[in-house]
DNA sequence: CGCCGTCTTGAGTGCTGTCAATAGTTGTGG
DNA sequence: CCACAACTATTGACAGCACTCAAGACGGCG
């Protein structure tokens, strides 16, 4: 799995380019016609933070939110307590993904954000972002696009589908995640790495880990996937790639 | 149920005030320091449209999206086809609610929008909104707040909760809807009117109408609610309001 | 090599989806 | 105002699936 080793010290523009070459925030910046100037201005407010260790919290729900974030390297999950008081996972974020953006219009975060692996994040103060938007109209359009993209890819309609069995919901999640992951990482063996554990996935899909385990076994027996501890592989319909048996992960 | 009868002709500022006195769009405008000027400018681009009859489509998914909307009077649902090709309800919008805002960053709508009752809507062109935002920073903050508010009140975490039975999910929906409704309409008899039918609710919660019917009956037998065709009443724990038996609706 | 957490598997109960039939509601026309 | 038709909502029977509780297997880490 591609990972970056980087110095913790922030040192201007090269830092941003180093961390965020596929980052949502950088994509915002690139659309700016006066890229160099804006980047340098933003860089004065930006700060890369890390490394966060697996399980370490990046921010807590209901704490003051003055910044939004993007994943520079590693992976992040967000979770929040439901009515029963149990924490439920509400989102997974890979390299480049924006997170914490629900706090743009509020003073406090809605979720806890937790690193899934060794993770670096790119922090952008809301005040800085808003200033830049005020000066550059295309930046606002791009921000709208970023916010809408997550709604479209991981919104309610993607998880909570009528007339679909839990097996289909699991399959949908795997396909979506594989696509998200393939846009960010090379996968030469057809496998998709899972930075989170099965319990997190079950929590996200609102099913029990036992059910998830049984569903994955059923899908594997049906020849739809291969199931590993921290990875999976989608088998295409003709079962061509089923022949290659690589059991690492 | 409060309803407005209004002329269909758009005629400048008074029109906006008439329709949108509790409207998300008007709330945006009111925060503007130069209210009169911006309102008149927006009014030149705003257009109230209606009446839409029950079942009539306001816009179609994948059609060109140059405007976002708010409900002036009546009620609206959004729905979209899932993988199986069946339409699934993705949201309900009452008077004052913004909808179609997922198209802010895209050129096409994600859902179909359909009137649930006789409905008037307030249309605001995206170009006009963006121009105003560019001139007024507080308007951007308020827009963020509006966008985030829906995420917080009707997001994935409100519907798809781990460890909750479908009965609890239904109860959660009813409580949420009752709160949303009470913020907009007077309810002197403790009842909450439902502008949509049970099939729409079942679709939104991704359960079958039969299951919803059984769950509502179970909740009623347990003394938690009263169930009517186009309304319901929440019974508080001590059962005080259970005594009043009003079976209209 | 052994501990501990994660994942998987097993048995039994309850709930939900499916299919079908019945009851209730709304709107229309005579 | 009543009768009919079309739609919506409810109820019933049955099979399949998910949840609970429990135990066993696997894998990572010291």
Coordinates of C-alpha atoms (C1' of nucleotides) in Angstrom, one line a residue:
Chain A
X1 CA 0.0 0.0 0.0
X2 CA 1.5 3.4 -1.0
X3 CA 2.4 5.4 2.0
X4 CA 4.4 8.6 2.4
X5 CA 7.1 9.3 4.9
X6 CA 7.4 13.0 5.4
X7 CA 8.9 15.5 7.7
X8 CA 6.5 17.0 10.3
X9 CA 7.8 20.5 9.8
X10 CA 5.7 22.8 7.7
X11 CA 7.8 24.8 5.3
X12 CA 5.6 26.6 2.8
X13 CA 4.6 25.6 -0.7
X14 CA 6.7 22.6 -1.3
X15 CA 5.1 21.0 1.7
X16 CA 1.6 21.5 0.3
X17 CA 2.6 20.0 -3.0
X18 CA 4.3 17.2 -1.4
X19 CA 1.3 16.1 0.7
X20 CA -1.6 17.1 -1.5
X21 CA -0.7 16.2 -5.1
X22 CA -4.1 14.4 -5.3
X23 CA -5.9 16.3 -2.6
X24 CA -9.3 17.9 -2.7
X25 CA -7.9 21.1 -1.2
X26 CA -5.1 21.3 -3.8
X27 CA -7.7 20.7 -6.5
X28 CA -9.5 23.8 -5.1
X29 CA -6.3 25.8 -5.3
X30 CA -5.4 24.7 -8.8
X31 CA -8.6 26.1 -10.2
X32 CA -7.6 29.5 -9.0
X33 CA -6.4 31.6 -11.9
X34 CA -3.8 33.3 -9.7
X35 CA -2.5 30.0 -8.3
X36 CA 0.9 30.9 -7.0
X37 CA -0.4 33.9 -5.0
X38 CA -3.3 32.1 -3.5
X39 CA -1.3 29.0 -2.7
X40 CA 1.2 31.0 -0.9
X41 CA -1.5 32.9 1.0
X42 CA -3.2 29.6 1.9
X43 CA 0.0 28.0 2.8
X44 CA 0.5 30.6 5.5
X45 CA -2.7 29.2 7.0
X46 CA -2.4 25.6 6.0
X47 CA -0.8 23.2 8.3
X48 CA 0.0 19.5 7.8
X49 CA -0.4 17.6 11.0
X50 CA 0.7 14.1 11.9
X51 CA 1.5 11.4 12.1
X52 CA -1.7 10.2 13.8
X53 CA -1.5 6.7 15.0
X54 CA -4.2 4.1 14.3
X55 CA -7.1 4.7 16.6
X56 CA -5.9 8.2 17.5
X57 CA -8.6 10.9 17.3
X58 CA -8.0 13.9 15.0
X59 CA -10.9 15.9 16.5
X60 CA -13.8 15.2 18.7
X61 CA -17.5 15.8 18.1
X62 CA -18.9 19.0 19.7
X63 CA -15.5 20.6 19.9
X64 CA -14.8 24.0 18.4
X65 CA -14.4 23.7 14.6
X66 CA -12.3 26.3 13.0
X67 CA -10.8 24.2 10.2
X68 CA -11.7 21.5 7.7
X69 CA -9.3 18.8 6.6
X70 CA -8.2 16.5 3.8
X71 CA -6.3 13.2 4.2
X72 CA -2.7 13.6 3.0
X73 CA -1.8 10.0 3.6
X74 CA -3.4 7.1 5.4
X75 CA -7.1 6.8 6.1
X76 CA -9.7 8.3 8.4
X77 CA -13.1 7.3 9.7
X78 CA -15.7 9.5 11.3
X79 CA -18.2 8.2 13.9
X80 CA -20.8 9.6 16.3
X81 CA -22.9 8.2 19.1
X82 CA -26.4 7.2 18.1
X83 CA -29.4 7.2 20.4
X84 CA -28.3 4.0 22.1
X85 CA -25.1 5.7 23.1
X86 CA -23.1 3.3 20.8
X87 CA -20.6 4.8 18.4
X88 CA -21.5 4.3 14.8
X89 CA -19.2 4.8 11.8
X90 CA -20.5 7.5 9.5
X91 CA -17.8 7.7 6.8
X92 CA -14.5 6.5 5.5
X93 CA -11.9 8.9 4.0
X94 CA -8.9 8.0 1.8
X95 CA -6.0 10.0 0.6
X96 CA -7.2 13.3 -0.9
X97 CA -10.7 13.2 0.6
X98 CA -12.1 16.2 2.4
X99 CA -13.5 15.6 5.8
X100 CA -14.9 17.7 8.6
X101 CA -16.6 19.8 6.0
X102 CA -20.0 19.5 7.7
X103 CA -18.6 22.0 10.2
X104 CA -18.3 24.7 7.5
X105 CA -21.7 26.2 8.6
X106 CA -21.4 25.3 12.3
X107 CA -19.0 26.2 15.1
X108 CA -18.6 22.6 16.2
X109 CA -17.8 19.2 14.6
X110 CA -20.6 16.7 14.2
X111 CA -18.5 13.6 14.3
X112 CA -15.4 12.2 15.9
X113 CA -12.6 11.8 13.3
X114 CA -10.2 8.9 14.0
X115 CA -7.1 7.7 12.1
X116 CA -7.4 4.2 10.8
X117 CA -3.7 3.8 10.0
X118 CA -0.7 6.1 10.4
X119 CA -2.1 9.2 8.9
X120 CA -1.1 12.7 7.9
X121 CA -3.8 15.4 7.4
X122 CA -3.9 18.7 5.7
X123 CA -5.7 21.4 7.7
X124 CA -7.3 24.4 6.2
X125 CA -8.8 27.1 8.4
X126 CA -12.3 28.0 7.5
X127 CA -11.5 31.7 7.7
X128 CA -8.8 31.3 5.1
X129 CA -11.0 29.3 2.8
X130 CA -13.8 31.8 3.0
X131 CA -11.4 34.7 2.3
X132 CA -10.2 33.0 -0.8
X133 CA -13.7 32.2 -2.0
X134 CA -14.6 35.8 -1.6
X135 CA -11.9 36.7 -4.0
X136 CA -12.3 33.9 -6.5
X137 CA -15.6 32.8 -7.9
X138 CA -14.5 29.6 -9.5
X139 CA -13.2 28.4 -6.1
X140 CA -16.8 28.6 -4.8
X141 CA -18.0 26.5 -7.6
X142 CA -15.3 23.9 -7.0
X143 CA -16.1 23.8 -3.3
X144 CA -19.7 23.1 -4.2
X145 CA -18.6 20.4 -6.5
X146 CA -16.5 18.8 -3.8
X147 CA -19.3 18.9 -1.2
X148 CA -21.8 17.5 -3.7
X149 CA -19.5 14.7 -4.8
X150 CA -19.5 13.1 -1.4
X151 CA -23.2 13.4 -1.2
X152 CA -23.5 11.7 -4.5
X153 CA -21.0 8.9 -3.8
X154 CA -21.8 8.1 -0.2
X155 CA -25.2 9.6 0.5
X156 CA -28.1 7.9 2.0
X157 CA -29.2 6.6 -1.3
X158 CA -26.0 4.6 -1.7
X159 CA -26.4 2.7 1.6
X160 CA -30.0 2.6 2.5
X161 CA -31.6 1.1 -0.6
X162 CA -35.1 -0.2 -0.8
X163 CA -35.7 -3.7 -2.0
X164 CA -32.0 -4.6 -1.6
X165 CA -30.9 -7.4 0.7
X166 CA -28.0 -6.8 3.1
X167 CA -25.9 -8.9 0.8
X168 CA -26.6 -6.4 -2.0
X169 CA -25.8 -3.5 0.3
X170 CA -22.5 -5.1 1.2
X171 CA -21.7 -5.7 -2.4
X172 CA -22.6 -2.1 -3.2
X173 CA -20.3 -0.9 -0.5
X174 CA -17.4 -3.1 -1.7
X175 CA -17.8 -1.9 -5.3
X176 CA -18.0 1.7 -4.3
X177 CA -15.0 1.4 -2.0
X178 CA -13.0 -0.5 -4.7
X179 CA -13.7 2.3 -7.1
X180 CA -12.7 5.0 -4.6
X181 CA -9.6 3.1 -3.8
X182 CA -8.6 2.5 -7.4
X183 CA -8.7 6.2 -8.0
X184 CA -6.0 6.7 -5.4
X185 CA -3.9 3.5 -5.3
X186 CA -2.3 1.1 -7.7
X187 CA -3.8 -2.4 -7.4
X188 CA -1.7 -4.7 -9.5
X189 CA -3.2 -7.9 -8.1
X190 CA -6.9 -7.0 -8.3
X191 CA -7.1 -6.7 -4.5
X192 CA -8.5 -3.7 -2.6
X193 CA -6.9 -3.0 0.7
X194 CA -9.2 -2.3 3.6
X195 CA -7.8 0.2 6.1
X196 CA -10.7 -0.4 8.5
X197 CA -11.7 -3.6 10.2
X198 CA -14.8 -5.6 9.6
X199 CA -16.5 -4.2 12.7
X200 CA -16.2 -0.7 11.3
X201 CA -17.7 -1.8 8.0
X202 CA -20.6 -3.5 9.8
X203 CA -21.1 -0.4 11.9
X204 CA -21.2 1.8 8.8
X205 CA -23.7 -0.5 7.1
X206 CA -25.7 -0.8 10.4
X207 CA -25.5 -4.6 10.5
X208 CA -23.8 -6.9 13.1
X209 CA -20.2 -8.1 12.5
X210 CA -21.6 -11.6 12.5
X211 CA -24.0 -10.9 9.7
X212 CA -21.3 -9.2 7.7
X213 CA -19.1 -12.2 8.1
X214 CA -21.8 -14.6 6.9
X215 CA -22.7 -12.3 4.0
X216 CA -19.0 -12.1 2.9
X217 CA -18.8 -15.9 3.1
X218 CA -21.9 -16.3 1.0
X219 CA -20.6 -13.8 -1.6
X220 CA -17.4 -15.7 -1.7
X221 CA -19.1 -19.0 -2.1
X222 CA -21.2 -17.5 -4.9
X223 CA -17.9 -16.5 -6.6
X224 CA -18.6 -12.8 -6.4
X225 CA -15.7 -11.8 -4.2
X226 CA -12.6 -13.1 -2.4
X227 CA -12.6 -12.2 1.3
X228 CA -9.4 -11.5 3.2
X229 CA -8.8 -10.0 6.7
X230 CA -7.8 -6.5 5.5
X231 CA -8.6 -6.7 1.8
X232 CA -11.0 -8.1 -0.7
X233 CA -11.1 -8.8 -4.4
X234 CA -14.0 -8.4 -6.8
X235 CA -14.4 -11.3 -9.1
X236 CA -15.9 -10.4 -12.5
X237 CA -18.9 -12.3 -13.7
X238 CA -17.1 -14.8 -15.9
X239 CA -14.9 -15.7 -12.9
X240 CA -11.7 -15.2 -15.0
X241 CA -9.7 -13.6 -12.2
X242 CA -10.9 -16.2 -9.8
X243 CA -8.1 -18.5 -10.8
X244 CA -5.4 -16.4 -9.3
X245 CA -5.1 -17.4 -5.7
X246 CA -3.2 -14.9 -3.7
X247 CA -4.1 -15.2 0.0
X248 CA -2.0 -12.5 1.5
X249 CA -3.5 -9.4 3.1
Chain B
X1 CA -53.4 22.7 7.6
X2 CA -52.2 26.2 6.7
X3 CA -52.2 26.9 3.1
X4 CA -51.8 29.9 1.0
X5 CA -53.8 31.1 -1.9
X6 CA -51.7 33.4 -4.0
X7 CA -51.6 34.9 -7.4
X8 CA -49.4 33.2 -10.0
X9 CA -48.0 36.4 -11.4
X10 CA -44.6 37.4 -10.2
X11 CA -44.4 41.1 -9.3
X12 CA -41.2 42.0 -7.6
X13 CA -40.5 42.3 -4.0
X14 CA -43.9 42.0 -2.4
X15 CA -44.2 38.6 -4.1
X16 CA -41.0 37.3 -2.3
X17 CA -42.2 38.5 1.1
X18 CA -45.5 37.0 0.6
X19 CA -44.3 33.6 -0.2
X20 CA -41.1 33.3 1.7
X21 CA -41.7 34.8 5.1
X22 CA -40.3 31.6 6.7
X23 CA -38.2 30.5 3.8
X24 CA -34.6 29.4 3.7
X25 CA -33.9 31.7 0.8
X26 CA -35.4 34.7 2.5
X27 CA -33.3 33.9 5.6
X28 CA -30.3 34.1 3.4
X29 CA -31.3 37.5 2.2
X30 CA -32.1 38.9 5.6
X31 CA -28.6 38.4 6.8
X32 CA -27.4 40.7 4.0
X33 CA -26.4 44.0 5.4
X34 CA -27.7 45.8 2.3
X35 CA -31.0 43.9 2.4
X36 CA -33.1 46.1 0.2
X37 CA -30.6 46.4 -2.7
X38 CA -29.8 42.7 -2.7
X39 CA -33.4 41.7 -2.4
X40 CA -34.4 43.8 -5.4
X41 CA -31.5 42.4 -7.4
X42 CA -32.4 38.8 -6.4
X43 CA -36.1 39.5 -7.1
X44 CA -35.2 40.2 -10.7
X45 CA -33.9 36.7 -10.9
X46 CA -36.3 35.0 -8.5
X47 CA -39.5 33.5 -9.7
X48 CA -42.3 31.9 -7.8
X49 CA -43.7 29.0 -9.7
X50 CA -46.9 27.1 -9.2
X51 CA -49.2 25.7 -8.4
X52 CA -47.9 22.3 -8.8
X53 CA -50.5 19.6 -8.4
X54 CA -50.0 16.5 -6.2
X55 CA -47.8 14.1 -8.1
X56 CA -46.6 16.7 -10.6
X57 CA -42.9 16.8 -11.2
X58 CA -41.0 20.1 -10.5
X59 CA -37.8 18.9 -12.1
X60 CA -36.4 15.6 -13.4
X61 CA -33.1 14.0 -12.5
X62 CA -30.3 14.4 -15.0
X63 CA -31.9 17.5 -16.5
X64 CA -30.0 20.8 -16.7
X65 CA -29.9 22.4 -13.3
X66 CA -29.5 26.2 -13.3
X67 CA -31.6 26.9 -10.1
X68 CA -32.1 25.7 -6.6
X69 CA -35.5 25.9 -4.9
X70 CA -37.3 26.4 -1.6
X71 CA -40.9 25.3 -0.8
X72 CA -43.1 28.4 -0.6
X73 CA -46.2 26.4 0.3
X74 CA -47.2 22.8 0.2
X75 CA -44.7 19.9 0.4
X76 CA -42.2 18.2 -1.9
X77 CA -40.5 14.9 -2.1
X78 CA -37.3 13.9 -4.0
X79 CA -36.8 10.4 -5.4
X80 CA -34.3 8.7 -7.6
X81 CA -34.0 5.2 -9.2
X82 CA -31.9 2.7 -7.3
X83 CA -29.9 -0.1 -8.8
X84 CA -33.0 -2.2 -9.2
X85 CA -34.6 0.5 -11.3
X86 CA -37.3 1.3 -8.7
X87 CA -37.8 4.8 -7.5
X88 CA -36.8 5.4 -3.9
X89 CA -37.8 8.5 -1.9
X90 CA -34.7 10.4 -0.7
X91 CA -36.2 13.4 1.1
X92 CA -39.2 15.3 2.2
X93 CA -39.3 19.1 2.1
X94 CA -41.8 21.3 3.9
X95 CA -42.6 25.0 3.6
X96 CA -39.3 27.0 3.8
X97 CA -37.0 24.0 3.1
X98 CA -34.3 24.4 0.4
X99 CA -34.2 21.6 -2.1
X100 CA -32.3 20.8 -5.3
X101 CA -29.2 22.2 -3.6
X102 CA -27.2 19.1 -4.4
X103 CA -27.0 20.6 -7.9
X104 CA -25.1 23.7 -6.7
X105 CA -21.8 22.0 -7.8
X106 CA -23.2 20.0 -10.7
X107 CA -24.9 20.9 -14.0
X108 CA -27.7 18.4 -13.5
X109 CA -30.1 17.4 -10.8
X110 CA -29.5 14.2 -8.9
X111 CA -33.2 13.5 -8.0
X112 CA -36.7 13.9 -9.3
X113 CA -38.6 16.5 -7.3
X114 CA -42.3 15.9 -7.0
X115 CA -45.1 17.9 -5.3
X116 CA -46.9 16.0 -2.6
X117 CA -49.8 18.5 -2.4
X118 CA -50.7 21.7 -4.2
X119 CA -47.4 23.4 -4.0
X120 CA -45.7 26.7 -4.8
X121 CA -42.0 27.0 -5.0
X122 CA -39.5 29.8 -4.9
X123 CA -36.8 29.5 -7.5
X124 CA -33.4 31.1 -7.2
X125 CA -30.9 30.9 -10.2
X126 CA -27.5 29.5 -9.1
X127 CA -25.8 32.4 -11.0
X128 CA -27.7 35.0 -9.0
X129 CA -27.0 33.3 -5.7
X130 CA -23.3 33.0 -6.5
X131 CA -23.1 36.6 -7.5
X132 CA -24.6 37.7 -4.3
X133 CA -22.3 35.4 -2.3
X134 CA -19.3 37.0 -4.0
X135 CA -20.4 40.4 -2.7
X136 CA -21.4 39.4 0.7
X137 CA -19.4 37.1 3.0
X138 CA -22.1 36.5 5.6
X139 CA -24.3 35.1 2.9
X140 CA -21.8 32.4 2.2
X141 CA -21.7 31.4 5.9
X142 CA -25.5 31.3 6.0
X143 CA -25.6 29.1 2.9
X144 CA -23.1 26.7 4.5
X145 CA -25.3 26.6 7.6
X146 CA -28.4 25.8 5.5
X147 CA -26.6 23.0 3.6
X148 CA -25.2 21.6 6.8
X149 CA -28.5 21.8 8.6
X150 CA -30.1 19.2 6.3
X151 CA -27.1 17.0 6.6
X152 CA -27.5 17.1 10.4
X153 CA -31.2 16.6 10.5
X154 CA -31.7 14.0 7.8
X155 CA -28.3 12.5 7.2
X156 CA -27.3 8.9 7.1
X157 CA -26.9 8.8 10.8
X158 CA -30.5 9.7 11.4
X159 CA -32.0 6.9 9.3
X160 CA -29.5 4.1 9.1
X161 CA -28.7 3.4 12.8
X162 CA -26.8 0.5 14.0
X163 CA -28.4 -1.7 16.7
X164 CA -31.8 -0.1 16.1
X165 CA -34.8 -2.1 15.1
X166 CA -37.0 -0.9 12.3
X167 CA -39.6 0.1 14.9
X168 CA -37.0 2.4 16.4
X169 CA -36.1 3.8 13.0
X170 CA -39.8 4.5 12.3
X171 CA -40.2 6.1 15.7
X172 CA -37.1 8.3 15.0
X173 CA -38.5 9.4 11.7
X174 CA -41.9 10.3 13.2
X175 CA -40.2 12.3 16.0
X176 CA -38.0 14.1 13.5
X177 CA -40.8 14.8 11.2
X178 CA -43.0 16.0 14.0
X179 CA -40.3 18.4 15.1
X180 CA -39.8 19.7 11.6
X181 CA -43.5 20.1 11.1
X182 CA -44.1 21.8 14.4
X183 CA -41.5 24.5 13.5
X184 CA -43.7 25.4 10.5
X185 CA -47.3 24.7 11.3
X186 CA -49.6 25.1 14.3
X187 CA -50.7 21.8 15.8
X188 CA -53.4 22.5 18.3
X189 CA -54.6 18.9 18.6
X190 CA -51.2 17.2 19.0
X191 CA -51.4 15.7 15.6
X192 CA -48.8 15.9 12.9
X193 CA -50.1 16.0 9.3
X194 CA -48.4 13.8 6.8
X195 CA -48.3 15.2 3.3
X196 CA -46.9 12.0 1.9
X197 CA -48.5 8.6 1.9
X198 CA -47.3 5.5 3.8
X199 CA -45.7 4.1 0.7
X200 CA -43.4 7.1 0.4
X201 CA -42.4 6.8 4.1
X202 CA -41.7 3.1 3.7
X203 CA -39.6 3.9 0.6
X204 CA -37.7 6.5 2.4
X205 CA -36.9 4.1 5.3
X206 CA -36.2 1.3 2.8
X207 CA -38.8 -1.0 4.2
X208 CA -41.9 -2.4 2.7
X209 CA -45.3 -0.7 3.2
X210 CA -46.5 -3.9 4.9
X211 CA -43.7 -3.8 7.4
X212 CA -44.4 -0.1 8.1
X213 CA -48.0 -0.8 8.6
X214 CA -47.3 -3.6 11.1
X215 CA -44.7 -1.5 12.9
X216 CA -47.1 1.5 13.2
X217 CA -49.8 -0.9 14.6
X218 CA -47.3 -2.3 17.1
X219 CA -46.2 1.2 18.2
X220 CA -49.9 2.1 18.5
X221 CA -50.6 -1.0 20.6
X222 CA -47.6 -0.1 22.8
X223 CA -49.2 3.3 23.4
X224 CA -46.3 5.2 21.7
X225 CA -48.3 6.8 18.9
X226 CA -51.7 7.1 17.3
X227 CA -51.8 6.2 13.6
X228 CA -54.1 7.9 11.1
X229 CA -54.2 7.8 7.3
X230 CA -52.5 11.1 6.7
X231 CA -51.4 12.1 10.2
X232 CA -50.1 10.7 13.4
X233 CA -49.8 11.7 17.1
X234 CA -46.9 11.1 19.4
X235 CA -48.1 9.9 22.8
X236 CA -45.8 11.1 25.6
X237 CA -44.6 8.5 28.1
X238 CA -47.1 9.1 30.8
X239 CA -49.9 8.6 28.3
X240 CA -51.6 11.9 29.2
X241 CA -52.5 12.9 25.7
X242 CA -53.7 9.4 25.0
X243 CA -57.0 10.1 26.5
X244 CA -58.1 12.6 23.8
X245 CA -59.5 10.5 21.0
X246 CA -59.7 12.4 17.8
X247 CA -60.0 10.1 14.9
X248 CA -60.2 12.6 12.0
X249 CA -57.4 12.8 9.4
Chain C
dC1 C1' 5.6 -19.7 21.7
dG2 C1' 1.5 -17.9 23.9
dC3 C1' -1.7 -14.2 24.8
dC4 C1' -5.4 -11.3 23.1
dG5 C1' -8.3 -9.1 20.0
dT6 C1' -10.5 -9.9 15.6
dC7 C1' -13.0 -12.8 12.8
dT8 C1' -15.7 -16.8 11.9
dT9 C1' -19.1 -20.4 12.8
dG10 C1' -23.2 -22.6 15.1
dA11 C1' -28.1 -22.9 17.1
dG12 C1' -32.4 -20.8 18.0
dT13 C1' -35.7 -17.0 18.0
dG14 C1' -37.9 -13.1 16.1
dC15 C1' -38.7 -10.0 12.4
dT16 C1' -39.1 -8.7 7.6
dG17 C1' -40.1 -9.6 2.7
dT18 C1' -43.2 -11.9 -0.5
dC19 C1' -47.6 -13.0 -2.1
dA20 C1' -52.3 -12.7 -1.5
dA21 C1' -56.7 -11.1 0.2
dT22 C1' -59.5 -7.8 2.7
dA23 C1' -60.7 -3.3 4.4
dG24 C1' -60.6 1.6 4.1
dT25 C1' -60.3 6.1 1.6
dT26 C1' -60.6 9.4 -2.1
dG27 C1' -62.4 11.2 -6.2
dT28 C1' -65.8 11.1 -9.9
dG29 C1' -70.1 11.0 -12.0
dG30 C1' -75.0 10.3 -12.0
Chain D
dC1 C1' -76.4 12.6 -1.8
dC2 C1' -75.3 8.1 -3.2
dA3 C1' -72.8 4.6 -5.9
dC4 C1' -69.0 3.1 -8.2
dA5 C1' -64.2 2.7 -9.3
dA6 C1' -59.4 3.3 -8.3
dC7 C1' -56.1 3.7 -5.2
dT8 C1' -54.2 3.1 -0.5
dA9 C1' -53.7 0.8 3.7
dT10 C1' -54.1 -3.2 6.5
dT11 C1' -54.0 -8.0 7.7
dG12 C1' -52.8 -13.0 7.2
dA13 C1' -49.7 -17.1 6.1
dC14 C1' -45.3 -18.7 5.1
dA15 C1' -40.4 -18.8 4.1
dG16 C1' -35.9 -16.6 4.5
dC17 C1' -32.9 -13.8 6.8
dA18 C1' -30.8 -11.1 10.6
dC19 C1' -30.0 -10.6 15.5
dT20 C1' -28.6 -12.7 20.0
dC21 C1' -25.8 -15.5 22.6
dA22 C1' -22.1 -18.6 22.6
dA23 C1' -18.1 -21.0 21.3
dG24 C1' -14.2 -21.9 18.4
dA25 C1' -10.6 -20.4 14.8
dC26 C1' -7.4 -17.2 13.1
dG27 C1' -3.8 -13.7 13.2
dG28 C1' -0.8 -10.2 15.1
dC29 C1' 2.3 -8.9 18.5
dG30 C1' 5.2 -9.2 22.4

